[in-house]
Amino acid sequence: MSREQAIERIGDYFDGGGFFEDLARRVAIPTESQEPEQRPELYRYLTDEMTPSLEALGFACTVHDNPVPRGGPFLVAERREDAGLPTVMSYGHGDVVRGYDDQWRDGIGPWKLTKEGARWYGRGTADNKGQHSINIAAMAAVLRERGSLGFNPVILIETGEEAGSPGLREFCDANKETFRADVFIASDGPRLAPDRPTVFMGSRGVFNFDLSVDLRDGGHHSGNWGGLLANPGIILAHAIASLTTASGEILVPEWRPPGVPASVHDAVANLEIDGGENAPAIDPGWGEPGLTTAEKVFAWNTFEVLAFKTGNPDNPVNAIPPRATAHCHIRYVVPSDRDSFVPGLRRHLNTRGFETVEITPQEDPMAATRLDPDHPWARWAVASIEATSGKSVAVLPNLGGSLPNDVFSEVLGLPTIWVPHSYASCSQHAPNEHILEGTSREALEIMTGLFWDLGEAGTPARS
Ligand SMILES: [Zn+2]
């Protein structure tokens, strides 16, 4: 019985088609959480698929209704071996975004796992069924090799992540005892590069808001009224243009982080962003001057205009439109003060004469979280992954994207370690979502090594 043999076991499971088979069953369940009529599929995923799979590994499973009526159910799976052993909380989401069935390439589709060369296509392969399936399979390999895990896992699978995780916060807050743990280890999102094992410990926050200029009731003929009536499209365009330089450097002081801490700089400064095949070319002159590409994504804030509308773009007429709207957002890192974003913007706009621009923040912003790259659990995880893969691990204090990580790091107070198994060009949320075969096999080995090590002496929980 050894770490090497556990890793060999997981390799055999993969090579023998076991992983493909398990994932294919899960992908086949159309758990589209944004489609209310698919709600029974959310329950089916938890009760008919995940519960039997986890019970076979000695987990006690309970499916809970969501405290928020529109939210999907939760599965809590616990295997309590011994109160003296470390406890790990893990997490995954069983729901997926819409399948967009008719937009996939010929020969592939969202609900049938299909292998084409080194790619496995199917909705949820990357986000997130493939990722939590890897972690559960890795625990199974350790359990079979050692006879026990050597730690107490408690796994939470939610089914509303793609709908904004309704009720997740309330559910965790109400079940703090259940989720009391030494560390949180889970998987979602992309690696820095397909071949580069990656660890991230938090996520950027996201703050969405609308800007609008609403001047009057209807449009007015531009020949009779042009030059007399203010044009809301022009006003809003100027207002937006004042928020950044022409190359995207943020000019609103409250939207800028105070700086890049030394430990974050050291962790990310030399990382190369590699989206893999088909990734877009990076625009070198865009964003904050003086930062590396990795610092721009992992250590800084960005402002984006996501949509901008005035008049009727599909059917323009010769009239001064009555209103203009833009949907915008800020991605932000710790320790930016989210509460200052709107007051800072208001002051910025007013001092430039843009009092007519209205700001409407959207509900449910996601908080920014970050764990220091020098945290003992981060160092432990990185050492374990390096031992398994023989590669240098990319360590990100936070992901560039956003996750409801503050529920785990703030509400539950856990050190959060994310080990992503996908890559940036996996087409998650789009047609042709896929995972890479080599990355998935390596991820299974890495997680088996990690869970093996969690049951050994020398974890931060025991030292
Ligand atoms: Zn997603």
Coordinates of C-alpha atoms and ligand atoms in Angstrom, one line a residue:
M1 CA 0.0 0.0 0.0
S2 CA 1.6 3.3 -1.1
R3 CA 1.1 6.7 -2.7
E4 CA 2.6 5.4 -5.9
Q5 CA 0.1 2.5 -6.0
A6 CA -2.8 4.8 -5.4
I7 CA -1.7 6.9 -8.3
E8 CA -1.3 3.8 -10.4
R9 CA -4.8 2.8 -9.5
I10 CA -6.3 6.1 -10.7
G11 CA -4.3 5.8 -14.0
D12 CA -5.8 2.3 -14.5
Y13 CA -9.2 3.7 -13.8
F14 CA -8.7 6.4 -16.5
D15 CA -7.0 4.1 -19.0
G16 CA -9.6 1.4 -18.6
G17 CA -12.5 3.8 -19.5
G18 CA -13.9 4.2 -15.9
F19 CA -13.6 7.9 -15.9
F20 CA -15.2 8.3 -19.3
E21 CA -18.1 6.1 -18.3
D22 CA -18.7 7.9 -15.0
L23 CA -18.5 11.3 -16.6
A24 CA -20.7 10.3 -19.6
R25 CA -23.6 9.3 -17.2
R26 CA -23.3 12.7 -15.5
V27 CA -23.1 14.7 -18.7
A28 CA -26.2 12.9 -20.0
I29 CA -28.4 14.5 -17.3
P30 CA -29.4 18.0 -18.6
T31 CA -29.0 20.0 -15.4
E32 CA -29.7 23.4 -16.9
S33 CA -30.3 25.5 -13.8
Q34 CA -31.3 28.6 -15.9
E35 CA -34.3 26.6 -17.3
P36 CA -37.0 26.3 -14.6
E37 CA -38.6 23.2 -16.4
Q38 CA -35.3 21.3 -15.9
R39 CA -35.6 21.5 -12.1
P40 CA -36.4 17.8 -11.8
E41 CA -33.1 17.0 -13.5
L42 CA -31.3 18.9 -10.7
Y43 CA -32.8 16.5 -8.2
R44 CA -32.1 13.6 -10.4
Y45 CA -28.4 14.4 -10.6
L46 CA -28.1 14.4 -6.9
T47 CA -30.4 11.5 -5.9
D48 CA -30.0 9.1 -8.8
E49 CA -26.4 9.8 -9.8
M50 CA -24.2 11.4 -7.1
T51 CA -25.9 9.8 -4.0
P52 CA -25.3 6.2 -5.2
S53 CA -21.8 7.0 -6.4
L54 CA -20.9 8.5 -3.0
E55 CA -22.7 5.9 -0.9
A56 CA -20.6 3.3 -2.6
L57 CA -17.6 5.1 -1.0
G58 CA -19.1 5.0 2.4
F59 CA -20.5 8.6 2.4
A60 CA -23.7 9.4 4.2
C61 CA -25.7 11.5 1.7
T62 CA -28.6 14.0 2.3
V63 CA -30.4 16.0 -0.4
H64 CA -31.7 19.3 1.0
D65 CA -34.2 21.7 -0.6
N66 CA -32.9 25.2 -1.1
P67 CA -33.9 27.8 1.5
V68 CA -34.5 30.1 -1.5
P69 CA -37.5 28.9 -3.4
R70 CA -36.0 29.5 -6.9
G71 CA -32.8 27.8 -5.9
G72 CA -31.9 24.2 -6.7
P73 CA -31.3 21.4 -4.1
F74 CA -28.0 20.7 -2.3
L75 CA -26.3 17.4 -1.6
V76 CA -24.3 17.0 1.5
A77 CA -22.1 13.9 1.6
E78 CA -20.1 13.1 4.7
R79 CA -17.7 10.3 5.6
R80 CA -16.7 10.7 9.2
E81 CA -13.7 8.4 9.9
D82 CA -12.4 9.8 13.2
A83 CA -12.8 13.1 15.0
G84 CA -9.0 13.3 15.5
L85 CA -8.3 13.3 11.8
P86 CA -8.3 16.4 9.6
T87 CA -11.6 17.4 8.0
V88 CA -11.7 18.7 4.4
M89 CA -14.7 20.4 2.9
S90 CA -15.0 20.0 -0.8
Y91 CA -17.5 21.5 -3.3
G92 CA -18.8 21.2 -6.8
H93 CA -21.8 22.3 -8.8
G94 CA -23.9 19.8 -10.6
D95 CA -25.8 22.3 -12.7
V96 CA -24.7 23.6 -16.1
V97 CA -25.5 26.5 -18.4
R98 CA -28.0 25.9 -21.2
G99 CA -27.0 23.3 -23.7
Y100 CA -27.6 25.3 -26.9
D101 CA -28.1 22.0 -28.5
D102 CA -28.3 23.2 -32.1
Q103 CA -25.2 25.3 -32.0
W104 CA -22.6 22.5 -31.5
R105 CA -20.4 21.4 -34.3
D106 CA -21.6 18.4 -36.3
G107 CA -21.1 15.1 -34.5
I108 CA -21.0 16.5 -31.0
G109 CA -23.7 17.8 -28.6
P110 CA -24.2 18.8 -25.1
W111 CA -25.7 15.7 -23.5
K112 CA -23.5 12.9 -25.0
L113 CA -19.9 12.7 -23.9
T114 CA -17.9 12.4 -27.2
K115 CA -14.2 11.8 -27.6
E116 CA -12.5 13.5 -30.6
G117 CA -8.8 13.2 -30.5
A118 CA -7.5 14.6 -27.2
R119 CA -10.8 16.4 -26.5
W120 CA -13.8 15.1 -24.7
Y121 CA -16.9 17.2 -25.6
G122 CA -20.1 17.6 -23.5
R123 CA -21.9 20.2 -21.4
G124 CA -20.4 20.3 -17.9
T125 CA -17.2 18.4 -18.8
A126 CA -15.2 21.4 -17.8
D127 CA -17.8 23.3 -15.7
N128 CA -18.1 21.5 -13.3
K129 CA -19.1 17.9 -13.6
G130 CA -15.7 16.8 -14.9
Q131 CA -14.0 18.6 -12.1
H132 CA -15.9 17.3 -9.1
S133 CA -15.9 13.8 -10.8
I134 CA -12.1 13.9 -10.8
N135 CA -11.9 14.8 -7.1
I136 CA -14.4 12.1 -6.1
A137 CA -12.6 9.5 -8.2
A138 CA -9.3 10.5 -6.6
M139 CA -10.8 10.0 -3.1
A140 CA -12.1 6.6 -4.2
A141 CA -8.6 5.6 -5.4
V142 CA -7.1 6.6 -2.0
L143 CA -9.9 4.7 -0.2
R144 CA -9.3 1.5 -2.1
E145 CA -5.6 1.6 -1.7
R146 CA -5.4 2.6 1.9
G147 CA -8.6 1.0 3.1
S148 CA -9.6 4.3 4.7
L149 CA -9.1 7.9 3.6
G150 CA -7.2 9.1 6.7
F151 CA -9.3 12.3 6.8
N152 CA -13.0 13.2 7.1
P153 CA -14.4 14.6 3.9
V154 CA -17.6 16.6 3.7
I155 CA -18.7 17.4 0.1
L156 CA -21.3 20.0 -0.8
I157 CA -22.7 19.8 -4.3
E158 CA -25.0 22.7 -5.3
T159 CA -27.2 22.9 -8.3
G160 CA -27.6 26.7 -8.8
E161 CA -24.1 28.0 -9.5
E162 CA -24.9 29.0 -13.1
A163 CA -27.9 30.9 -11.8
G164 CA -25.9 32.9 -9.2
S165 CA -25.8 30.3 -6.4
P166 CA -29.1 31.3 -4.8
G167 CA -29.3 30.1 -1.2
L168 CA -25.7 28.9 -1.0
R169 CA -24.8 31.5 1.5
E170 CA -27.9 30.9 3.6
F171 CA -27.5 27.2 3.5
C172 CA -23.8 27.3 4.6
D173 CA -24.6 29.8 7.2
A174 CA -27.3 27.6 8.6
N175 CA -25.1 24.5 8.5
K176 CA -21.8 25.8 9.9
E177 CA -21.3 22.8 12.2
T178 CA -21.6 20.4 9.3
F179 CA -19.0 22.3 7.3
R180 CA -16.6 22.8 10.1
A181 CA -13.3 21.8 8.6
D182 CA -9.5 22.4 8.6
V183 CA -9.3 23.2 4.9
F184 CA -11.4 23.6 1.8
I185 CA -10.2 21.9 -1.3
A186 CA -12.2 22.0 -4.5
S187 CA -11.9 22.4 -8.3
D188 CA -13.4 24.8 -10.8
G189 CA -12.2 27.2 -13.4
P190 CA -9.1 27.0 -15.7
R191 CA -5.5 26.2 -15.1
L192 CA -3.1 29.0 -16.1
A193 CA -2.1 26.9 -19.1
P194 CA -3.3 23.4 -20.1
D195 CA 0.0 21.7 -19.0
R196 CA 0.6 23.8 -15.9
P197 CA -0.8 22.5 -12.7
T198 CA -2.4 25.5 -10.9
V199 CA -3.6 26.4 -7.5
F200 CA -5.7 29.5 -6.7
M201 CA -6.9 30.5 -3.3
G202 CA -9.6 33.0 -4.0
S203 CA -11.2 34.9 -6.8
R204 CA -11.7 38.4 -8.1
G205 CA -15.0 39.9 -7.2
V206 CA -17.5 41.2 -9.8
F207 CA -19.7 44.2 -9.5
N208 CA -22.2 44.8 -12.2
F209 CA -24.1 48.0 -12.8
D210 CA -26.0 49.9 -15.4
L211 CA -25.3 53.4 -16.6
S212 CA -28.2 55.2 -18.2
V213 CA -29.1 58.6 -19.6
D214 CA -32.9 59.0 -19.9
L215 CA -33.7 62.5 -21.2
R216 CA -37.3 62.4 -22.6
D217 CA -40.2 60.2 -23.6
G218 CA -39.8 59.5 -27.3
G219 CA -37.4 60.0 -30.2
H220 CA -37.5 63.3 -32.2
H221 CA -36.7 64.0 -35.8
S222 CA -33.0 64.7 -36.1
G223 CA -33.6 67.3 -38.9
N224 CA -36.0 69.4 -36.9
W225 CA -34.5 68.9 -33.5
G226 CA -30.8 68.0 -34.0
G227 CA -28.6 70.7 -32.4
L228 CA -31.4 71.6 -30.0
L229 CA -32.0 68.4 -28.1
A230 CA -29.2 66.8 -26.2
N231 CA -28.3 63.3 -27.4
P232 CA -28.2 60.8 -24.6
G233 CA -25.9 58.5 -26.7
I234 CA -23.3 61.2 -27.0
I235 CA -23.5 62.1 -23.3
L236 CA -23.2 58.5 -22.2
A237 CA -20.3 57.8 -24.6
H238 CA -18.4 60.8 -23.1
A239 CA -19.2 59.7 -19.6
I240 CA -17.9 56.2 -20.2
A241 CA -14.8 57.6 -22.0
S242 CA -14.0 59.6 -18.9
L243 CA -13.7 56.4 -16.8
T244 CA -10.6 55.0 -18.4
T245 CA -7.9 56.1 -20.8
A246 CA -8.3 55.1 -24.5
S247 CA -6.4 51.9 -23.7
G248 CA -8.4 50.8 -20.7
E249 CA -6.4 52.2 -17.7
I250 CA -8.9 53.0 -14.9
L251 CA -9.2 56.7 -14.0
V252 CA -11.7 56.5 -11.1
P253 CA -9.4 56.5 -8.0
E254 CA -11.9 54.4 -5.9
W255 CA -11.9 51.7 -8.6
R256 CA -8.1 51.1 -8.4
P257 CA -6.5 48.8 -5.9
P258 CA -4.0 50.4 -3.6
G259 CA -1.2 48.5 -5.1
V260 CA 0.2 44.9 -5.6
P261 CA 1.4 43.4 -2.3
A262 CA 4.9 41.9 -2.5
S263 CA 3.8 38.3 -1.9
V264 CA 1.2 38.6 -4.7
H265 CA 3.7 40.2 -7.0
D266 CA 6.2 37.4 -6.3
A267 CA 3.7 34.7 -7.0
V268 CA 2.2 36.1 -10.2
A269 CA 4.7 38.5 -11.8
N270 CA 6.4 35.9 -14.0
L271 CA 3.4 33.7 -14.9
E272 CA 2.6 33.4 -18.6
I273 CA -1.1 33.5 -19.5
D274 CA -1.7 30.7 -22.0
G275 CA -5.3 30.2 -23.1
G276 CA -4.3 27.2 -25.2
E277 CA -5.2 26.5 -28.8
N278 CA -7.7 28.9 -30.3
A279 CA -7.2 31.5 -27.5
P280 CA -7.4 35.1 -28.7
A281 CA -4.2 37.1 -29.1
I282 CA -3.5 39.3 -26.0
D283 CA -3.4 43.1 -26.8
P284 CA -0.1 44.1 -25.2
G285 CA -0.9 47.8 -24.8
W286 CA -4.3 47.3 -23.1
G287 CA -5.0 47.9 -19.4
E288 CA -2.9 49.2 -16.6
P289 CA 0.5 50.3 -17.8
G290 CA 3.5 48.8 -16.1
L291 CA 1.9 45.5 -15.1
T292 CA 2.7 42.0 -16.5
T293 CA -0.2 40.2 -18.2
A294 CA -0.6 38.0 -15.1
E295 CA -0.7 41.0 -12.8
K296 CA -3.4 42.5 -14.9
V297 CA -5.6 39.5 -14.5
F298 CA -4.7 38.3 -11.0
A299 CA -3.6 41.4 -9.1
W300 CA -5.5 44.4 -10.6
N301 CA -9.1 45.6 -11.2
T302 CA -10.6 46.0 -14.7
F303 CA -13.6 47.9 -15.9
E304 CA -15.6 46.6 -18.9
V305 CA -18.5 47.9 -21.0
L306 CA -20.5 44.7 -21.7
A307 CA -23.3 46.1 -23.7
F308 CA -24.2 49.6 -24.9
K309 CA -27.4 50.7 -26.5
T310 CA -29.1 53.9 -27.8
G311 CA -31.9 54.1 -30.4
N312 CA -32.6 50.9 -32.2
P313 CA -29.4 49.3 -33.5
D314 CA -31.3 46.7 -35.5
N315 CA -33.4 49.3 -37.3
P316 CA -31.9 52.8 -37.0
V317 CA -34.1 55.8 -37.8
N318 CA -33.3 59.5 -38.3
A319 CA -34.3 60.5 -34.8
I320 CA -32.5 61.6 -31.6
P321 CA -33.0 58.7 -29.3
P322 CA -34.6 59.5 -25.9
R323 CA -32.2 57.3 -23.9
A324 CA -29.0 55.4 -23.8
T325 CA -27.9 52.6 -21.5
A326 CA -24.8 50.7 -20.9
H327 CA -24.3 47.5 -18.9
C328 CA -20.9 47.5 -17.2
H329 CA -18.9 45.8 -14.6
I330 CA -15.8 45.9 -12.5
R331 CA -13.7 42.8 -11.7
Y332 CA -11.8 43.6 -8.5
V333 CA -9.2 42.1 -6.2
V334 CA -8.7 42.3 -2.4
P335 CA -8.5 44.8 -0.8
S336 CA -10.6 47.1 -3.1
D337 CA -13.5 48.7 -1.2
R338 CA -16.6 47.7 -3.1
D339 CA -18.7 50.1 -1.1
S340 CA -16.8 53.0 -2.5
F341 CA -17.3 52.1 -6.2
V342 CA -20.7 53.8 -6.7
P343 CA -19.9 56.9 -4.5
G344 CA -16.6 57.3 -6.3
L345 CA -18.2 57.0 -9.7
R346 CA -20.9 59.5 -8.7
R347 CA -18.3 62.1 -7.7
H348 CA -16.2 61.4 -10.8
L349 CA -19.2 61.9 -13.1
N350 CA -20.5 65.0 -11.3
T351 CA -17.2 66.8 -11.3
R352 CA -17.2 66.3 -15.1
G353 CA -20.8 67.5 -15.7
F354 CA -22.4 64.2 -16.1
E355 CA -25.1 64.6 -13.5
T356 CA -27.7 63.2 -15.9
V357 CA -26.0 59.8 -15.9
E358 CA -27.8 57.4 -13.6
I359 CA -26.0 54.6 -11.8
T360 CA -28.0 51.4 -11.0
P361 CA -26.0 48.7 -9.2
Q362 CA -27.2 45.2 -9.8
E363 CA -28.1 42.8 -7.0
D364 CA -25.8 40.1 -5.7
P365 CA -22.3 41.3 -6.4
M366 CA -19.6 38.7 -5.8
A367 CA -17.0 39.5 -3.1
A368 CA -13.3 39.4 -3.8
T369 CA -11.3 36.9 -1.8
R370 CA -7.6 36.0 -1.6
L371 CA -5.4 33.7 0.6
D372 CA -1.8 34.6 1.0
P373 CA 0.4 32.4 -1.3
D374 CA 2.6 31.8 1.8
H375 CA -0.3 30.3 3.8
P376 CA 0.7 26.8 5.3
W377 CA -2.2 25.0 3.5
A378 CA -1.2 26.7 0.2
R379 CA 2.4 25.6 0.6
W380 CA 1.3 22.1 1.6
A381 CA -0.9 21.7 -1.5
V382 CA 1.7 23.1 -3.8
A383 CA 4.4 20.7 -2.5
S384 CA 2.0 17.7 -2.9
I385 CA 1.1 18.6 -6.5
E386 CA 4.7 19.2 -7.4
A387 CA 5.6 15.8 -5.9
T388 CA 3.0 14.1 -8.1
S389 CA 3.4 16.0 -11.3
G390 CA 7.1 16.8 -11.3
K391 CA 6.1 20.2 -12.5
S392 CA 6.3 23.7 -11.0
V393 CA 2.8 24.7 -9.9
A394 CA 1.4 28.1 -10.9
V395 CA 0.2 29.7 -7.6
L396 CA -2.5 32.4 -8.0
P397 CA -3.6 34.3 -4.9
N398 CA -6.9 34.6 -6.6
L399 CA -8.5 33.6 -9.9
G400 CA -9.2 36.2 -12.5
G401 CA -12.8 35.1 -12.7
S402 CA -15.3 35.1 -9.9
L403 CA -16.7 32.3 -7.7
P404 CA -18.9 32.4 -4.6
N405 CA -15.6 31.7 -2.6
D406 CA -16.5 34.2 0.1
V407 CA -19.2 31.8 1.3
F408 CA -16.4 29.3 2.2
S409 CA -13.6 31.8 3.2
E410 CA -15.8 34.3 5.0
V411 CA -19.0 32.6 6.1
L412 CA -17.3 29.3 7.0
G413 CA -13.9 30.8 7.7
L414 CA -12.0 28.2 5.8
P415 CA -8.6 28.5 4.1
T416 CA -9.6 27.9 0.5
I417 CA -7.5 25.9 -2.0
W418 CA -8.8 25.5 -5.5
V419 CA -7.1 23.1 -7.9
P420 CA -8.6 23.8 -11.4
H421 CA -8.7 21.0 -13.9
S422 CA -9.8 22.8 -17.0
Y423 CA -8.2 25.4 -19.3
A424 CA -9.1 28.9 -20.6
S425 CA -10.2 27.8 -24.1
C426 CA -12.5 25.0 -22.9
S427 CA -15.6 26.8 -24.3
Q428 CA -17.4 26.6 -21.0
H429 CA -20.7 28.5 -21.2
A430 CA -20.6 28.2 -25.0
P431 CA -21.2 25.4 -27.6
N432 CA -18.4 22.8 -27.9
E433 CA -17.5 22.7 -24.2
H434 CA -14.7 20.1 -23.6
I435 CA -11.9 18.9 -21.4
L436 CA -8.5 17.8 -22.5
E437 CA -7.7 14.1 -22.0
G438 CA -4.1 14.6 -20.9
T439 CA -5.0 17.4 -18.5
S440 CA -7.8 15.3 -17.0
R441 CA -5.6 12.2 -16.5
E442 CA -2.9 14.3 -14.8
A443 CA -5.5 16.0 -12.7
L444 CA -6.7 12.6 -11.4
E445 CA -3.2 11.8 -10.4
I446 CA -2.6 15.1 -8.7
M447 CA -5.8 14.9 -6.7
T448 CA -5.1 11.3 -5.7
G449 CA -1.7 12.4 -4.5
L450 CA -3.2 15.3 -2.7
F451 CA -5.8 13.2 -0.9
W452 CA -3.3 10.6 -0.1
D453 CA -1.1 13.2 1.5
L454 CA -4.1 14.6 3.5
G455 CA -4.3 11.3 5.2
E456 CA -0.6 11.3 6.2
A457 CA 1.3 13.0 8.9
G458 CA 2.6 16.5 8.1
T459 CA -0.5 18.4 7.1
P460 CA -1.0 21.8 8.6
A461 CA -4.0 20.4 10.5
R462 CA -1.7 18.1 12.6
S463 CA 1.5 19.9 12.9
Ligands
ZN1 ZN -19.9 28.1 -15.1

